[in-house]
Amino acid sequence: MRISISSIIVSLLLTLILICFLQLILKSKKLSQLIRTDFLLILSLPIFLRLILPVEFSNTRTIRSTVILPSLYKMGKKSFVVLSLFKIDIFQILILIWLVGIFVRLLFLSYNFFKVKKSLNSLFSSSKITKEIRLNDNGDRFTICKFNFNHSPFVAGIIKPKIFLPNYISNKDIERIILNHEIQHIKNNDLIKKLLLEFIECIYWWFIPIYTFKKQANLIIEMSVDQKVTENMNSNDYFQYVESLVSVSKAVNSKESVTKFNESGLVSNFTLSESSSLVNRIKFLLNEYDYKHTSKYILALVLLLPLLLTSTIFEPYYASPKKVVSTSSIKKSGNDYILKRGNHYYLIIDGNNSGEVSNLKDQSIRGLPIKNGE
């Protein structure tokens, strides 16, 4: 297993293709009626895995790039002298900028963590929130926190997660449905998944499509919970669940003021808030009534994508400067010829091997005889 500039470039190109395909599915009305949530979830896994492991393995098949990558490497290896002290090339400068960006983004992520923690502590010490302990149908204990300011329900806390419910949800049936949804988030460890997405965003901060993928992944997390909660519901309960989402959406959008707690970043990287994805979730739920799972064979093929994405890599191919010979030294005499060994060709000048030939149609070697060798 090896990481290189080529493996990173290929990984980002392949993930870009998959992100575009995922976006096409999510935005297309026709495709959204055909594609199921389990397919979206499985499709997002290769993107996630390839971003975490942009590597090439021992069984990776290498394809030679003779134009694009060699030109890119040649440009990247141009060096500059800094203050007459040391040399640095373009690749090293870009890597340095990349690392500095990662450090800055991690600082902001840490800042947001303490910001959310401070906001939650302020809530607990104020009269805007009340706490209670409840048991679900399986006897599991969950902390329920009710607040009287405007926001959709959310979950906060990775180690000891708490469910936050707004007071405007007064209907007991709707409250029960929403609680089941939030409890499913906790069971799925979705806050940990979201935190991993934040770290990936910090690492690939300069890769613009990563921000689209983050939104896609958050939406798919919500939709997979919707599917899990509703898969065994009858038609009445199913549409009551959809109605609960509509009620929350209307309640959030009808309020004109937003409290200082929301402005301070309470619902941030370390919480699971659903207000931004409610409309899309409602659309998918209406499309997925009478839910049918995607074929296991199709899901298996999609799961093979990570292997396919790591099975091939492009590497630059160019002659080493030490082996490059000027065309003026090729006299096309009896001592100059091209030696063929297997599938490889070598330039022999005055009886000496001057290096491998990558292009037999090169004008400088045209007319030279080709001899078979062992």
GROMACS .gro file of C-alpha atoms in nm:
model
  374
    1MET     CA    1   0.000   0.000   0.000
    2ARG     CA    2   0.156   0.328  -0.116
    3ILE     CA    3   0.043   0.688  -0.136
    4SER     CA    4   0.174   0.914  -0.410
    5ILE     CA    5   0.084   1.228  -0.600
    6SER     CA    6  -0.058   1.010  -0.879
    7SER     CA    7  -0.274   0.806  -0.638
    8ILE     CA    8  -0.416   1.126  -0.486
    9ILE     CA    9  -0.492   1.276  -0.828
   10VAL     CA   10  -0.661   0.958  -0.953
   11SER     CA   11  -0.858   0.924  -0.626
   12LEU     CA   12  -0.991   1.279  -0.652
   13LEU     CA   13  -1.085   1.238  -1.019
   14LEU     CA   14  -1.278   0.918  -0.949
   15THR     CA   15  -1.453   1.060  -0.642
   16LEU     CA   16  -1.546   1.368  -0.848
   17ILE     CA   17  -1.722   1.142  -1.101
   18LEU     CA   18  -1.913   0.960  -0.826
   19ILE     CA   19  -2.007   1.285  -0.649
   20CYS     CA   20  -2.148   1.421  -0.977
   21PHE     CA   21  -2.344   1.099  -1.030
   22LEU     CA   22  -2.478   1.115  -0.674
   23GLN     CA   23  -2.580   1.478  -0.723
   24LEU     CA   24  -2.759   1.387  -1.046
   25ILE     CA   25  -2.965   1.126  -0.860
   26LEU     CA   26  -3.052   1.358  -0.573
   27LYS     CA   27  -3.156   1.646  -0.799
   28SER     CA   28  -3.334   1.453  -1.072
   29LYS     CA   29  -3.705   1.404  -1.007
   30LYS     CA   30  -3.725   1.095  -1.229
   31LEU     CA   31  -3.415   0.929  -1.085
   32SER     CA   32  -3.522   1.003  -0.728
   33GLN     CA   33  -3.838   0.803  -0.797
   34LEU     CA   34  -3.635   0.502  -0.914
   35ILE     CA   35  -3.333   0.505  -0.682
   36ARG     CA   36  -3.376   0.384  -0.324
   37THR     CA   37  -3.208   0.509  -0.008
   38ASP     CA   38  -3.005   0.191   0.042
   39PHE     CA   39  -2.851   0.240  -0.304
   40LEU     CA   40  -2.753   0.600  -0.218
   41LEU     CA   41  -2.599   0.484   0.109
   42ILE     CA   42  -2.393   0.212  -0.059
   43LEU     CA   43  -2.289   0.448  -0.341
   44SER     CA   44  -2.154   0.703  -0.093
   45LEU     CA   45  -1.928   0.445   0.075
   46PRO     CA   46  -1.672   0.420  -0.213
   47ILE     CA   47  -1.640   0.800  -0.213
   48PHE     CA   48  -1.584   0.800   0.162
   49LEU     CA   49  -1.332   0.513   0.152
   50ARG     CA   50  -1.138   0.654  -0.144
   51LEU     CA   51  -1.102   0.991   0.030
   52ILE     CA   52  -0.979   0.825   0.349
   53LEU     CA   53  -0.739   0.592   0.162
   54PRO     CA   54  -0.614   0.761  -0.159
   55VAL     CA   55  -0.356   0.486  -0.203
   56GLU     CA   56  -0.246   0.226  -0.454
   57PHE     CA   57  -0.213  -0.138  -0.351
   58SER     CA   58   0.037  -0.405  -0.452
   59ASN     CA   59  -0.207  -0.549  -0.708
   60THR     CA   60  -0.275  -0.210  -0.868
   61ARG     CA   61  -0.241  -0.206  -1.247
   62THR     CA   62  -0.026   0.084  -1.368
   63ILE     CA   63  -0.109   0.267  -1.690
   64ARG     CA   64   0.165   0.485  -1.836
   65SER     CA   65   0.081   0.849  -1.894
   66THR     CA   66   0.317   0.993  -2.155
   67VAL     CA   67   0.174   1.344  -2.191
   68ILE     CA   68  -0.040   1.488  -1.910
   69LEU     CA   69   0.126   1.351  -1.595
   70PRO     CA   70   0.486   1.393  -1.722
   71SER     CA   71   0.409   1.758  -1.804
   72LEU     CA   72   0.248   1.802  -1.462
   73TYR     CA   73   0.544   1.644  -1.284
   74LYS     CA   74   0.791   1.850  -1.487
   75MET     CA   75   0.612   2.170  -1.388
   76GLY     CA   76   0.581   2.058  -1.025
   77LYS     CA   77   0.951   1.980  -0.997
   78LYS     CA   78   1.059   2.332  -1.094
   79SER     CA   79   1.257   2.457  -0.797
   80PHE     CA   80   1.330   2.798  -0.652
   81VAL     CA   81   1.609   2.917  -0.425
   82VAL     CA   82   1.474   3.079  -0.109
   83LEU     CA   83   1.697   3.347   0.047
   84SER     CA   84   2.005   3.168  -0.091
   85LEU     CA   85   1.952   2.907   0.182
   86PHE     CA   86   1.761   2.616   0.033
   87LYS     CA   87   1.573   2.498  -0.273
   88ILE     CA   88   1.203   2.424  -0.283
   89ASP     CA   89   0.996   2.301  -0.577
   90ILE     CA   90   0.634   2.376  -0.669
   91PHE     CA   91   0.509   2.041  -0.535
   92GLN     CA   92   0.669   2.111  -0.197
   93ILE     CA   93   0.514   2.459  -0.189
   94LEU     CA   94   0.168   2.317  -0.265
   95ILE     CA   95   0.207   2.045   0.000
   96LEU     CA   96   0.312   2.310   0.253
   97ILE     CA   97   0.004   2.522   0.171
   98TRP     CA   98  -0.211   2.208   0.198
   99LEU     CA   99  -0.074   2.122   0.544
  100VAL     CA  100  -0.113   2.479   0.670
  101GLY     CA  101  -0.474   2.477   0.546
  102ILE     CA  102  -0.542   2.149   0.729
  103PHE     CA  103  -0.399   2.294   1.050
  104VAL     CA  104  -0.613   2.609   1.020
  105ARG     CA  105  -0.930   2.410   0.947
  106LEU     CA  106  -0.866   2.182   1.245
  107LEU     CA  107  -0.829   2.491   1.463
  108PHE     CA  108  -1.168   2.616   1.343
  109LEU     CA  109  -1.319   2.272   1.405
  110SER     CA  110  -1.186   2.273   1.761
  111TYR     CA  111  -1.318   2.627   1.809
  112ASN     CA  112  -1.665   2.519   1.691
  113PHE     CA  113  -1.657   2.226   1.933
  114PHE     CA  114  -1.599   2.451   2.234
  115LYS     CA  115  -1.849   2.702   2.096
  116VAL     CA  116  -2.122   2.436   2.083
  117LYS     CA  117  -2.024   2.307   2.425
  118LYS     CA  118  -2.046   2.658   2.570
  119SER     CA  119  -2.387   2.716   2.407
  120LEU     CA  120  -2.522   2.389   2.546
  121ASN     CA  121  -2.394   2.473   2.894
  122SER     CA  122  -2.566   2.812   2.868
  123LEU     CA  123  -2.888   2.639   2.771
  124PHE     CA  124  -2.873   2.397   3.063
  125SER     CA  125  -2.818   2.680   3.310
  126SER     CA  126  -3.106   2.888   3.171
  127SER     CA  127  -3.482   2.860   3.193
  128LYS     CA  128  -3.505   2.793   2.820
  129ILE     CA  129  -3.461   2.419   2.859
  130THR     CA  130  -3.601   2.135   3.071
  131LYS     CA  131  -3.456   1.785   3.104
  132GLU     CA  132  -3.623   1.451   3.151
  133ILE     CA  133  -3.524   1.084   3.124
  134ARG     CA  134  -3.736   0.852   2.913
  135LEU     CA  135  -3.731   0.486   2.818
  136ASN     CA  136  -3.796   0.369   2.465
  137ASP     CA  137  -3.981   0.051   2.371
  138ASN     CA  138  -3.666  -0.157   2.429
  139GLY     CA  139  -3.605  -0.014   2.775
  140ASP     CA  140  -3.310   0.206   2.672
  141ARG     CA  141  -3.268   0.530   2.866
  142PHE     CA  142  -3.243   0.858   2.675
  143THR     CA  143  -3.210   1.217   2.793
  144ILE     CA  144  -3.475   1.442   2.641
  145CYS     CA  145  -3.419   1.819   2.651
  146LYS     CA  146  -3.708   2.048   2.562
  147PHE     CA  147  -3.641   2.407   2.455
  148ASN     CA  148  -3.871   2.701   2.389
  149PHE     CA  149  -3.685   2.872   2.105
  150ASN     CA  150  -3.718   2.822   1.732
  151HIS     CA  151  -3.537   2.529   1.579
  152SER     CA  152  -3.593   2.180   1.446
  153PRO     CA  153  -3.525   1.877   1.671
  154PHE     CA  154  -3.161   1.772   1.694
  155VAL     CA  155  -2.916   1.542   1.870
  156ALA     CA  156  -2.600   1.667   2.043
  157GLY     CA  157  -2.320   1.491   2.228
  158ILE     CA  158  -2.100   1.213   2.091
  159ILE     CA  159  -2.019   1.030   2.416
  160LYS     CA  160  -2.347   1.100   2.597
  161PRO     CA  161  -2.593   1.204   2.325
  162LYS     CA  162  -2.902   1.404   2.419
  163ILE     CA  163  -3.218   1.460   2.218
  164PHE     CA  164  -3.340   1.819   2.188
  165LEU     CA  165  -3.708   1.880   2.115
  166PRO     CA  166  -3.880   2.218   2.061
  167ASN     CA  167  -4.186   2.299   2.271
  168TYR     CA  168  -4.395   2.380   1.963
  169ILE     CA  169  -4.427   2.002   1.908
  170SER     CA  170  -4.730   1.951   2.131
  171ASN     CA  171  -4.892   1.656   1.954
  172LYS     CA  172  -4.793   1.340   2.143
  173ASP     CA  173  -4.809   1.116   1.836
  174ILE     CA  174  -4.584   1.347   1.636
  175GLU     CA  175  -4.349   1.378   1.933
  176ARG     CA  176  -4.325   0.999   1.958
  177ILE     CA  177  -4.244   0.970   1.587
  178ILE     CA  178  -3.975   1.237   1.606
  179LEU     CA  179  -3.824   1.073   1.915
  180ASN     CA  180  -3.801   0.742   1.731
  181HIS     CA  181  -3.617   0.920   1.451
  182GLU     CA  182  -3.368   1.085   1.687
  183ILE     CA  183  -3.314   0.761   1.881
  184GLN     CA  184  -3.233   0.587   1.553
  185HIS     CA  185  -2.966   0.853   1.492
  186ILE     CA  186  -2.808   0.761   1.825
  187LYS     CA  187  -2.823   0.388   1.750
  188ASN     CA  188  -2.657   0.445   1.411
  189ASN     CA  189  -2.375   0.652   1.566
  190ASP     CA  190  -2.454   0.921   1.310
  191LEU     CA  191  -2.278   1.194   1.506
  192ILE     CA  192  -1.951   1.001   1.470
  193LYS     CA  193  -2.014   0.971   1.095
  194LYS     CA  194  -2.073   1.344   1.075
  195LEU     CA  195  -1.754   1.414   1.269
  196LEU     CA  196  -1.558   1.195   1.024
  197LEU     CA  197  -1.705   1.401   0.741
  198GLU     CA  198  -1.580   1.714   0.913
  199PHE     CA  199  -1.227   1.572   0.935
  200ILE     CA  200  -1.235   1.474   0.567
  201GLU     CA  201  -1.345   1.828   0.482
  202CYS     CA  202  -1.052   1.962   0.685
  203ILE     CA  203  -0.808   1.741   0.494
  204TYR     CA  204  -0.946   1.820   0.147
  205TRP     CA  205  -1.035   2.182   0.221
  206TRP     CA  206  -0.915   2.296  -0.126
  207PHE     CA  207  -1.115   2.029  -0.316
  208ILE     CA  208  -1.441   2.212  -0.391
  209PRO     CA  209  -1.655   1.898  -0.455
  210ILE     CA  210  -1.593   1.784  -0.095
  211TYR     CA  211  -1.843   2.046   0.025
  212THR     CA  212  -2.108   1.904  -0.208
  213PHE     CA  213  -2.033   1.552  -0.086
  214LYS     CA  214  -2.067   1.663   0.276
  215LYS     CA  215  -2.419   1.794   0.206
  216GLN     CA  216  -2.502   1.476   0.014
  217ALA     CA  217  -2.378   1.253   0.295
  218ASN     CA  218  -2.571   1.445   0.562
  219LEU     CA  219  -2.890   1.416   0.355
  220ILE     CA  220  -2.834   1.043   0.297
  221ILE     CA  221  -2.777   0.991   0.671
  222GLU     CA  222  -3.115   1.153   0.740
  223MET     CA  223  -3.292   0.959   0.465
  224SER     CA  224  -3.147   0.626   0.580
  225VAL     CA  225  -3.284   0.695   0.930
  226ASP     CA  226  -3.623   0.783   0.778
  227GLN     CA  227  -3.621   0.455   0.588
  228LYS     CA  228  -3.521   0.252   0.895
  229VAL     CA  229  -3.789   0.409   1.115
  230THR     CA  230  -4.069   0.374   0.859
  231GLU     CA  231  -3.991   0.036   0.699
  232ASN     CA  232  -4.233  -0.156   0.926
  233MET     CA  233  -4.503   0.112   0.949
  234ASN     CA  234  -4.852   0.072   0.808
  235SER     CA  235  -4.982   0.334   0.566
  236ASN     CA  236  -5.144   0.548   0.839
  237ASP     CA  237  -4.829   0.564   1.052
  238TYR     CA  238  -4.613   0.620   0.743
  239PHE     CA  239  -4.802   0.927   0.630
  240GLN     CA  240  -4.826   1.051   0.988
  241TYR     CA  241  -4.446   1.037   0.991
  242VAL     CA  242  -4.437   1.247   0.672
  243GLU     CA  243  -4.689   1.484   0.831
  244SER     CA  244  -4.461   1.524   1.132
  245LEU     CA  245  -4.178   1.638   0.902
  246VAL     CA  246  -4.412   1.884   0.731
  247SER     CA  247  -4.521   2.020   1.071
  248VAL     CA  248  -4.161   2.074   1.179
  249SER     CA  249  -4.074   2.237   0.846
  250LYS     CA  250  -4.368   2.479   0.872
  251ALA     CA  251  -4.291   2.562   1.235
  252VAL     CA  252  -3.927   2.641   1.162
  253ASN     CA  253  -3.999   2.850   0.852
  254SER     CA  254  -4.289   3.042   1.009
  255LYS     CA  255  -4.076   3.193   1.284
  256GLU     CA  256  -3.924   3.529   1.205
  257SER     CA  257  -3.669   3.554   1.484
  258VAL     CA  258  -3.380   3.325   1.560
  259THR     CA  259  -3.238   3.317   1.909
  260LYS     CA  260  -2.885   3.394   2.012
  261PHE     CA  261  -2.830   3.026   2.083
  262ASN     CA  262  -2.878   2.939   1.719
  263GLU     CA  263  -2.668   3.238   1.609
  264SER     CA  264  -2.385   3.125   1.834
  265GLY     CA  265  -2.352   2.800   1.644
  266LEU     CA  266  -2.546   2.566   1.869
  267VAL     CA  267  -2.645   2.356   1.570
  268SER     CA  268  -2.305   2.298   1.415
  269ASN     CA  269  -2.050   2.028   1.335
  270PHE     CA  270  -2.121   1.838   1.656
  271THR     CA  271  -2.499   1.820   1.633
  272LEU     CA  272  -2.748   1.647   1.407
  273SER     CA  273  -2.991   1.911   1.288
  274GLU     CA  274  -3.246   1.834   1.020
  275SER     CA  275  -3.394   2.170   0.921
  276SER     CA  276  -3.185   2.205   0.603
  277SER     CA  277  -3.280   1.861   0.467
  278LEU     CA  278  -3.651   1.846   0.557
  279VAL     CA  279  -3.787   1.930   0.211
  280ASN     CA  280  -3.571   1.673   0.030
  281ARG     CA  281  -3.653   1.408   0.289
  282ILE     CA  282  -4.026   1.466   0.249
  283LYS     CA  283  -3.995   1.428  -0.130
  284PHE     CA  284  -3.802   1.102  -0.100
  285LEU     CA  285  -4.044   0.964   0.159
  286LEU     CA  286  -4.337   1.030  -0.071
  287ASN     CA  287  -4.149   0.855  -0.354
  288GLU     CA  288  -4.056   0.558  -0.135
  289TYR     CA  289  -4.402   0.475  -0.006
  290ASP     CA  290  -4.453   0.100  -0.043
  291TYR     CA  291  -4.075   0.078  -0.004
  292LYS     CA  292  -3.878  -0.185  -0.194
  293HIS     CA  293  -3.513  -0.257  -0.131
  294THR     CA  294  -3.261  -0.236  -0.413
  295SER     CA  295  -3.156  -0.571  -0.557
  296LYS     CA  296  -2.878  -0.733  -0.352
  297TYR     CA  297  -2.688  -0.802  -0.674
  298ILE     CA  298  -2.688  -0.434  -0.766
  299LEU     CA  299  -2.575  -0.337  -0.415
  300ALA     CA  300  -2.298  -0.599  -0.434
  301LEU     CA  301  -2.175  -0.448  -0.761
  302VAL     CA  302  -2.173  -0.103  -0.605
  303LEU     CA  303  -1.978  -0.238  -0.307
  304LEU     CA  304  -1.714  -0.365  -0.550
  305LEU     CA  305  -1.651  -0.007  -0.661
  306PRO     CA  306  -1.380   0.054  -0.397
  307LEU     CA  307  -1.184  -0.241  -0.538
  308LEU     CA  308  -1.231  -0.121  -0.895
  309LEU     CA  309  -1.131   0.232  -0.800
  310THR     CA  310  -0.802   0.108  -0.652
  311SER     CA  311  -0.722  -0.148  -0.923
  312THR     CA  312  -0.585   0.100  -1.178
  313ILE     CA  313  -0.359   0.403  -1.150
  314PHE     CA  314  -0.192   0.635  -1.399
  315GLU     CA  315   0.179   0.704  -1.355
  316PRO     CA  316   0.398   0.948  -1.550
  317TYR     CA  317   0.635   0.788  -1.799
  318TYR     CA  318   0.931   0.971  -1.940
  319ALA     CA  319   1.295   0.900  -2.001
  320SER     CA  320   1.533   0.973  -1.717
  321PRO     CA  321   1.753   1.277  -1.791
  322LYS     CA  322   2.058   1.054  -1.737
  323LYS     CA  323   1.944   0.832  -2.024
  324VAL     CA  324   1.846   1.103  -2.271
  325VAL     CA  325   2.079   1.118  -2.566
  326SER     CA  326   2.101   1.403  -2.815
  327THR     CA  327   1.980   1.319  -3.165
  328SER     CA  328   2.304   1.453  -3.303
  329SER     CA  329   2.489   1.153  -3.156
  330ILE     CA  330   2.279   0.904  -3.353
  331LYS     CA  331   2.474   0.847  -3.671
  332LYS     CA  332   2.264   0.553  -3.792
  333SER     CA  333   2.579   0.352  -3.854
  334GLY     CA  334   2.612  -0.023  -3.815
  335ASN     CA  335   2.672   0.025  -3.442
  336ASP     CA  336   2.346   0.211  -3.389
  337TYR     CA  337   2.021   0.013  -3.372
  338ILE     CA  338   1.711  -0.060  -3.163
  339LEU     CA  339   1.721  -0.371  -2.946
  340LYS     CA  340   1.392  -0.552  -2.882
  341ARG     CA  341   1.358  -0.752  -2.559
  342GLY     CA  342   1.010  -0.884  -2.503
  343ASN     CA  343   0.773  -0.588  -2.522
  344HIS     CA  344   1.046  -0.332  -2.455
  345TYR     CA  345   1.276  -0.149  -2.697
  346TYR     CA  346   1.621  -0.004  -2.618
  347LEU     CA  347   1.841   0.240  -2.810
  348ILE     CA  348   2.191   0.106  -2.873
  349ILE     CA  349   2.452   0.366  -2.977
  350ASP     CA  350   2.809   0.256  -3.049
  351GLY     CA  351   2.736  -0.071  -2.873
  352ASN     CA  352   2.610   0.097  -2.554
  353ASN     CA  353   2.255   0.081  -2.418
  354SER     CA  354   2.136   0.443  -2.403
  355GLY     CA  355   1.797   0.375  -2.249
  356GLU     CA  356   1.446   0.252  -2.324
  357VAL     CA  357   1.260   0.384  -2.627
  358SER     CA  358   0.905   0.495  -2.551
  359ASN     CA  359   0.808   0.607  -2.902
  360LEU     CA  360   0.924   0.403  -3.203
  361LYS     CA  361   0.777   0.665  -3.438
  362ASP     CA  362   1.012   0.937  -3.312
  363GLN     CA  363   1.178   1.117  -3.604
  364SER     CA  364   1.523   1.096  -3.442
  365ILE     CA  365   1.534   0.716  -3.455
  366ARG     CA  366   1.347   0.657  -3.779
  367GLY     CA  367   1.542   0.428  -4.009
  368LEU     CA  368   1.732   0.249  -3.735
  369PRO     CA  369   1.717  -0.130  -3.764
  370ILE     CA  370   1.537  -0.331  -3.496
  371LYS     CA  371   1.719  -0.638  -3.368
  372ASN     CA  372   1.578  -0.907  -3.144
  373GLY     CA  373   1.767  -0.974  -2.825
  374GLU     CA  374   1.739  -1.214  -2.534
   0.00000   0.00000   0.00000
